[in-house]
Coordinates of C-alpha atoms in Angstrom, one line a residue:
X17 CA -0.2 0.1 0.1
X18 CA 3.2 2.3 0.3
X19 CA 5.0 1.6 -2.3
X20 CA 5.5 4.6 -4.9
X21 CA 3.2 3.8 -7.8
X22 CA 0.2 3.4 -4.9
X23 CA 0.7 6.9 -3.4
X24 CA 1.8 9.2 -6.2
X25 CA -1.6 11.0 -7.2
X26 CA -2.1 13.6 -10.1
X27 CA -4.3 15.7 -7.9
X28 CA -4.2 18.4 -10.4
X29 CA -5.0 19.1 -14.1
X30 CA -1.4 20.7 -14.4
X31 CA 0.1 17.0 -13.5
X32 CA -2.4 15.3 -15.6
X33 CA -1.3 17.6 -18.7
X34 CA 2.4 16.8 -17.9
X35 CA 1.5 13.0 -17.8
X36 CA -0.2 13.6 -21.0
X37 CA 3.0 15.1 -22.7
X38 CA 4.6 11.3 -22.6
X39 CA 1.2 9.4 -23.1
X40 CA 0.5 11.0 -26.1
X41 CA 4.1 11.0 -27.5
X42 CA 4.7 8.6 -30.6
X43 CA 7.7 7.1 -28.6
X44 CA 5.3 6.0 -25.8
X45 CA 2.5 5.1 -27.9
X46 CA 4.9 2.8 -30.3
X47 CA 7.1 1.0 -28.0
X48 CA 5.3 -2.1 -28.8
X49 CA 3.5 -1.6 -32.4
X50 CA 0.7 -4.0 -33.2
X51 CA 0.5 -6.0 -36.3
X52 CA -0.6 -3.2 -38.4
X53 CA 2.4 -1.2 -37.0
X54 CA 0.0 1.1 -35.2
X55 CA 0.6 2.2 -31.7
X56 CA -1.2 2.1 -28.5
X57 CA -4.7 3.8 -27.9
X58 CA -6.7 5.2 -25.1
X59 CA -10.5 5.1 -24.6
X60 CA -11.5 7.9 -22.2
X61 CA -14.3 7.1 -20.3
X62 CA -15.4 10.5 -18.8
X63 CA -17.6 10.9 -15.8
X64 CA -19.4 14.0 -14.2
X65 CA -19.4 14.9 -10.5
X66 CA -22.5 16.7 -10.2
X67 CA -24.9 17.4 -7.1
X68 CA -22.8 16.2 -4.4
X69 CA -22.5 17.8 -1.1
X70 CA -19.0 16.9 0.1
X71 CA -15.7 16.7 -2.3
X72 CA -12.8 15.7 0.3
X73 CA -10.7 14.4 -2.5
X74 CA -11.2 17.9 -4.7
X75 CA -12.8 16.2 -7.9
X76 CA -13.1 18.2 -10.7
X77 CA -17.1 19.2 -10.2
X78 CA -19.6 20.2 -12.8
X79 CA -21.6 19.1 -16.1
X80 CA -18.8 18.4 -19.0
X81 CA -15.8 19.3 -16.3
X82 CA -14.0 16.2 -17.0
X83 CA -15.2 15.7 -20.5
X84 CA -14.0 19.3 -21.7
X85 CA -10.9 18.8 -20.4
X86 CA -10.3 15.5 -22.5
X87 CA -11.6 17.1 -25.5
X88 CA -8.9 19.7 -25.2
X89 CA -6.2 17.2 -24.4
X90 CA -6.9 15.4 -27.7
X91 CA -6.8 18.6 -29.6
X92 CA -3.9 19.8 -28.2
X93 CA -2.1 16.3 -29.1
X94 CA -3.9 16.3 -32.2
X95 CA -4.6 12.7 -31.4
X96 CA -6.7 11.2 -33.8
X97 CA -6.8 7.4 -32.7
X98 CA -8.2 8.0 -29.1
X99 CA -11.7 8.2 -28.4
X100 CA -13.9 9.6 -25.7
X101 CA -16.9 7.5 -24.3
X102 CA -19.2 7.9 -21.3
X103 CA -18.5 6.7 -17.3
X104 CA -21.2 7.2 -14.9
X105 CA -21.0 7.0 -11.0
X106 CA -24.8 6.6 -9.4
X107 CA -24.7 8.6 -6.4
X108 CA -24.7 7.7 -3.1
X109 CA -27.2 8.5 -0.3
X110 CA -24.3 10.5 1.5
X111 CA -24.0 12.6 -1.4
X112 CA -20.1 12.5 -1.1
X113 CA -18.2 12.9 -4.7
X114 CA -15.7 9.8 -3.3
X115 CA -18.7 7.3 -2.7
X116 CA -20.6 5.7 -5.3
X117 CA -24.3 4.0 -5.0
X118 CA -25.8 1.4 -6.9
X119 CA -29.2 3.0 -7.5
X120 CA -29.6 4.5 -10.8
X121 CA -33.0 6.2 -9.9
X122 CA -32.2 7.5 -6.8
X123 CA -31.2 10.8 -9.1
X124 CA -32.0 11.6 -12.8
X125 CA -28.5 12.7 -13.2
X126 CA -27.7 9.7 -15.8
X127 CA -30.5 11.1 -18.0
X128 CA -29.4 15.0 -17.3
X129 CA -25.7 14.4 -18.3
X130 CA -26.4 13.0 -21.6
X131 CA -29.2 15.7 -22.5
X132 CA -26.4 18.2 -21.7
X133 CA -24.0 16.3 -23.9
X134 CA -26.1 16.3 -26.7
X135 CA -27.3 20.2 -26.5
X136 CA -24.0 21.6 -25.3
X137 CA -21.8 19.2 -27.3
X138 CA -23.5 17.8 -29.9
X139 CA -22.3 14.2 -28.4
X140 CA -23.8 10.9 -27.8
X141 CA -21.8 7.7 -26.4
X142 CA -21.8 4.4 -27.9
X143 CA -19.7 2.8 -25.3
X144 CA -20.1 2.7 -21.5
X145 CA -18.1 1.4 -18.4
X146 CA -19.7 1.2 -15.0
X147 CA -18.1 2.2 -11.8
X148 CA -19.4 -0.9 -9.7
X149 CA -22.1 -3.3 -9.9
X150 CA -25.2 -3.0 -12.1
X151 CA -28.5 -3.8 -11.0
X152 CA -31.4 -4.3 -12.8
X153 CA -32.5 -0.5 -13.1
X154 CA -29.2 0.4 -14.8
X155 CA -29.2 -2.9 -16.8
X156 CA -32.9 -1.8 -18.4
X157 CA -31.7 2.0 -18.8
X158 CA -28.4 0.8 -20.6
X159 CA -30.2 -1.4 -23.0
X160 CA -32.2 1.5 -24.4
X161 CA -29.3 3.5 -25.3
X162 CA -25.5 2.0 -25.5
X163 CA -24.3 -0.7 -27.5
X164 CA -21.0 -1.3 -25.8
X165 CA -20.1 -1.8 -22.3
X166 CA -16.7 -3.0 -20.7
X167 CA -18.7 -3.8 -17.5
X168 CA -17.6 -7.5 -16.8
X169 CA -14.8 -7.9 -14.1
X170 CA -15.3 -11.5 -13.3
X171 CA -12.5 -13.6 -12.2
X172 CA -11.9 -17.1 -11.2
X173 CA -10.5 -16.4 -7.6
X174 CA -13.3 -15.1 -5.8
X175 CA -11.6 -16.1 -2.4
X176 CA -9.2 -13.2 -3.0
X177 CA -12.2 -10.8 -3.9
X178 CA -13.7 -12.1 -0.6
X179 CA -10.5 -11.4 1.4
X180 CA -10.3 -7.8 0.1
X181 CA -13.6 -6.2 0.6
X182 CA -11.5 -3.0 1.7
X183 CA -14.2 -0.6 0.9
X184 CA -17.2 -1.8 2.3
X185 CA -16.5 -5.0 3.8
X186 CA -19.6 -6.7 2.0
X187 CA -18.8 -9.0 -0.4
X188 CA -21.1 -8.9 -3.5
X189 CA -21.4 -5.0 -3.3
X190 CA -19.0 -3.5 -5.4
X191 CA -18.0 -5.0 -8.9
X192 CA -20.2 -8.1 -8.5
X193 CA -19.9 -10.1 -11.8
X194 CA -20.2 -13.5 -10.3
X195 CA -21.3 -15.8 -13.0
X196 CA -20.2 -13.4 -16.0
X197 CA -17.6 -15.2 -18.3
X198 CA -13.9 -14.9 -17.2
X199 CA -12.4 -16.4 -20.8
X200 CA -12.5 -13.0 -22.5
X201 CA -15.7 -13.9 -24.3
X202 CA -18.2 -11.1 -25.2
X203 CA -21.9 -11.9 -23.8
X204 CA -25.2 -10.0 -24.1
X205 CA -26.8 -9.7 -20.8
X206 CA -29.9 -11.3 -19.2
X207 CA -32.9 -8.8 -18.4
X208 CA -33.4 -10.1 -14.6
X209 CA -29.4 -10.5 -13.9
X210 CA -26.8 -8.5 -15.9
X211 CA -23.8 -11.1 -15.0
X212 CA -25.7 -13.9 -16.8
X213 CA -25.9 -14.5 -20.8
X214 CA -29.4 -13.5 -21.9
X215 CA -31.5 -12.1 -24.8
X216 CA -30.8 -8.3 -24.7
X217 CA -29.1 -6.7 -27.3
X218 CA -26.0 -4.8 -26.0
X219 CA -22.6 -6.6 -25.8
X220 CA -20.7 -6.7 -22.6
X221 CA -16.9 -7.2 -23.0
X222 CA -14.4 -8.2 -19.9
X223 CA -12.3 -5.3 -18.5
X224 CA -9.5 -5.9 -15.7
X225 CA -7.7 -3.5 -14.0
X226 CA -4.1 -2.4 -14.9
X227 CA -2.9 -2.3 -11.2
X228 CA -4.9 -2.9 -8.2
X229 CA -5.4 -4.9 -5.1
X230 CA -7.8 -7.2 -7.0
X231 CA -9.3 -7.9 -10.6
X232 CA -5.9 -7.0 -12.0
X233 CA -4.5 -8.3 -15.1
X234 CA -1.7 -10.6 -15.1
X235 CA 0.2 -13.0 -17.0
X236 CA -2.4 -15.9 -17.0
X237 CA -5.2 -13.8 -17.7
X238 CA -3.5 -12.5 -20.7
X239 CA -2.4 -16.1 -21.6
X240 CA -6.1 -17.0 -21.7
X241 CA -6.7 -14.8 -24.2
X242 CA -4.1 -15.6 -26.5
X243 CA -4.7 -19.2 -26.0
X244 CA -8.3 -18.3 -27.2
X245 CA -7.1 -16.6 -30.3
X246 CA -4.4 -19.5 -31.1
X247 CA -7.5 -21.5 -31.9
X248 CA -8.8 -19.0 -34.5
X249 CA -11.2 -17.2 -32.2
X250 CA -11.3 -13.4 -32.1
X251 CA -10.8 -12.0 -28.7
X252 CA -11.2 -8.6 -26.9
X253 CA -8.9 -7.9 -24.0
X254 CA -9.3 -4.5 -21.9
X255 CA -7.8 -3.0 -19.1
X256 CA -8.8 0.0 -17.2
X257 CA -6.9 2.8 -15.1
X258 CA -7.5 6.1 -13.4
X259 CA -5.9 9.4 -14.8
X260 CA -4.9 10.2 -10.9
X261 CA -2.8 7.4 -10.9
X262 CA 1.0 7.2 -12.8
X263 CA -0.3 5.9 -16.0
X264 CA 3.0 6.3 -17.8
X265 CA 4.3 3.4 -15.4
X266 CA 1.3 1.2 -15.3
X267 CA 0.5 1.4 -18.9
X268 CA 4.1 0.9 -19.8
X269 CA 3.9 -2.1 -17.3
X270 CA 0.8 -3.6 -19.1
X271 CA 2.5 -3.1 -22.7
X272 CA 5.5 -5.0 -21.3
X273 CA 3.0 -7.8 -20.3
X274 CA 1.5 -8.1 -23.5
X275 CA 5.2 -8.2 -25.3
X276 CA 6.4 -11.1 -23.0
X277 CA 3.0 -12.9 -23.6
X278 CA 2.7 -12.2 -27.5
X279 CA 6.4 -13.6 -27.7
X280 CA 5.0 -17.1 -26.6
X281 CA 2.4 -17.0 -29.4
X282 CA 4.1 -15.7 -32.5
X283 CA 1.2 -17.0 -34.7
X284 CA -1.2 -14.7 -32.9
X285 CA -1.5 -10.8 -34.2
X286 CA -3.0 -8.4 -31.8
X287 CA -4.2 -4.8 -32.6
X288 CA -4.5 -1.9 -30.3
X289 CA -7.8 -0.3 -30.7
X290 CA -10.5 2.2 -29.3
X291 CA -13.6 0.2 -27.6
X292 CA -16.1 0.6 -30.3
X293 CA -13.8 -0.7 -33.0
X294 CA -12.8 -3.5 -31.1
X295 CA -16.4 -4.7 -30.5
X296 CA -17.0 -4.4 -34.2
X297 CA -13.9 -6.5 -34.8
X298 CA -14.2 -9.0 -32.5
X299 CA -18.1 -9.5 -33.0
X300 CA -17.5 -9.3 -36.7
X301 CA -20.2 -6.4 -37.1
X302 CA -19.7 -4.6 -40.5
X303 CA -19.2 -1.0 -40.7
X304 CA -22.3 0.9 -42.2
X305 CA -22.9 4.0 -43.6
X306 CA -24.5 6.0 -40.4
X307 CA -28.2 6.0 -39.8
X308 CA -29.9 9.2 -41.1
X309 CA -33.0 11.1 -39.5
X310 CA -35.3 13.1 -41.3
X311 CA -36.6 15.9 -38.6
X312 CA -39.7 18.1 -39.0
X313 CA -41.7 20.3 -36.6
X314 CA -45.4 20.8 -37.9
X315 CA -47.3 22.8 -35.4
X316 CA -46.6 21.7 -32.1
X317 CA -45.2 18.3 -33.3
X318 CA -41.7 16.9 -33.6
X319 CA -41.6 14.3 -36.5
X320 CA -38.6 11.8 -36.7
X321 CA -38.0 9.2 -39.1
X322 CA -35.2 7.0 -39.4
X323 CA -33.6 5.7 -42.9
X324 CA -32.6 2.1 -41.0
X325 CA -33.1 0.4 -38.0
X326 CA -31.5 2.1 -34.7
X327 CA -30.0 0.5 -31.9
X328 CA -33.0 1.0 -29.1
X329 CA -36.5 1.1 -29.2
X330 CA -36.4 5.1 -29.8
X331 CA -33.9 8.0 -30.1
X332 CA -33.0 9.9 -27.1
X333 CA -34.5 13.5 -27.3
X334 CA -32.8 16.5 -25.5
X335 CA -34.5 19.6 -24.6
X336 CA -33.1 22.8 -23.5
X337 CA -35.7 25.7 -22.3
X338 CA -35.1 29.3 -22.4
X339 CA -35.0 29.3 -18.6
X340 CA -31.9 26.8 -18.9
X341 CA -33.6 24.1 -17.9
X342 CA -32.7 20.3 -19.5
X343 CA -35.1 17.7 -20.2
X344 CA -35.4 14.5 -21.7
X345 CA -39.0 12.5 -22.4
X346 CA -40.1 9.6 -24.3
X347 CA -41.3 9.6 -27.9
X348 CA -44.4 8.4 -29.3
X349 CA -43.3 5.6 -31.1
X350 CA -45.1 4.7 -34.2
X351 CA -43.0 2.0 -35.6
X352 CA -39.4 1.2 -35.3
X353 CA -38.9 3.7 -38.1
X354 CA -40.9 6.7 -36.9
X355 CA -41.5 8.6 -33.9
X356 CA -43.5 11.7 -32.7
X357 CA -43.1 14.3 -29.8
X358 CA -45.8 16.8 -28.7
X359 CA -44.8 20.1 -27.1
X360 CA -47.6 21.3 -25.3
X361 CA -49.0 22.3 -21.6
X362 CA -48.4 18.5 -20.8
X363 CA -44.8 18.4 -21.7
X364 CA -43.3 22.2 -22.7
X365 CA -44.6 24.6 -25.0
X366 CA -42.8 25.0 -28.0
X367 CA -42.5 28.9 -27.3
X368 CA -40.5 28.1 -24.3
X369 CA -37.9 25.8 -25.8
X370 CA -34.5 27.2 -26.8
X371 CA -32.7 24.0 -28.4
X372 CA -33.8 20.8 -29.3
X373 CA -31.5 17.7 -30.0
X374 CA -32.2 14.0 -31.1
X375 CA -29.3 11.5 -30.7
X376 CA -29.1 7.7 -31.6
X377 CA -26.9 4.8 -32.0
X378 CA -27.3 2.5 -35.0
X379 CA -26.9 -1.2 -35.4
X380 CA -23.1 -0.8 -36.1
X381 CA -22.3 1.2 -33.3
X382 CA -22.3 4.8 -35.3
X383 CA -23.5 7.6 -33.1
X384 CA -25.3 10.8 -34.8
X385 CA -27.0 13.9 -32.9
X386 CA -29.2 16.2 -34.5
X387 CA -29.3 19.7 -33.1
X388 CA -31.4 22.9 -33.7
X389 CA -31.9 26.2 -31.8
X390 CA -35.2 27.3 -32.1
X391 CA -34.1 30.5 -30.8
X392 CA -32.7 31.5 -34.2
X393 CA -35.4 32.7 -36.3
X394 CA -33.7 30.6 -39.2
X395 CA -32.8 27.4 -37.5
X396 CA -31.8 24.3 -38.9
X397 CA -30.9 21.0 -37.8
X398 CA -27.2 20.6 -37.6
X399 CA -25.8 17.0 -37.9
X400 CA -22.9 15.6 -35.8
X401 CA -21.5 12.1 -36.5
X402 CA -19.2 9.3 -34.5
X403 CA -17.6 6.3 -35.8

């Protein structure tokens, strides 16, 4: 617990930016080129700390606070291979920023964060990483919107997990993935139990810690993946870290582990990849042209028509009022290609709205956002795509 790599914290953005000088460099990224000659790739899952009463660890607070920083980081270093995705902490009843709960429905922040991302940034995620155990409420909510999730942290050694419940002392409260695959396979979850294989649509991959007391990547875990690939199966391996840690050393240690194991399997190629591309390649999802939406407002009715099937049962509706309030709501679902929404006294009057956003993912994981400012007399829909 007192080793230097465990007590070194990047507790200011200045320290993080200094670390990024190394992480974003070609020398660092290409210390172990993949089968295509490309270097290491990061997927940045950004969380919003909002609504907390207590912040003893001085975490960055506010909507988009961390997301904005990573947009700046990727622009500053002209990084085109990394992607930004979404991370969420359900709030604990204590409302402490350094604690996480397990109840999505305790607050509405998961909806408000995405509503604000659409309106303020024309952005919508195709991939998600949870912070702790997903229960049925989060399972059903995620199923509506996000195709890919790195939420499986199950391991075979549950005795170690039991012996290291250092946060709560309650086995199964945190990162409870018992029953999920431990062979690096991707699965579709069950509606009643996120950890079991089932008939839901989204894909869940396995993700272990780079460095931790438990749930840590190691040689035997990586050998599992290479062994499976050696028999002709594509495999997704992912690891997670935090930017307050020494990511230079810990990522280098992981790269060296990959290098060591890869030498034992010279016939197995590997690729560094962002999350969405990795899921596509392993599952065999063919890239398609992104979904295109036709949007119009007739009287007080918003009409949305899709040119192909979308991921979930409906697009995500985002509304910002002239008073600065953000709302999301359910569409009227006419069929799997057409939706309507009525702006009226039962919802929000059309003349009270500043902006409307509509976002969705399609079947191949492309994200699209349509945004218009009704406050502009010549308003038109602006389209933003993410691949």
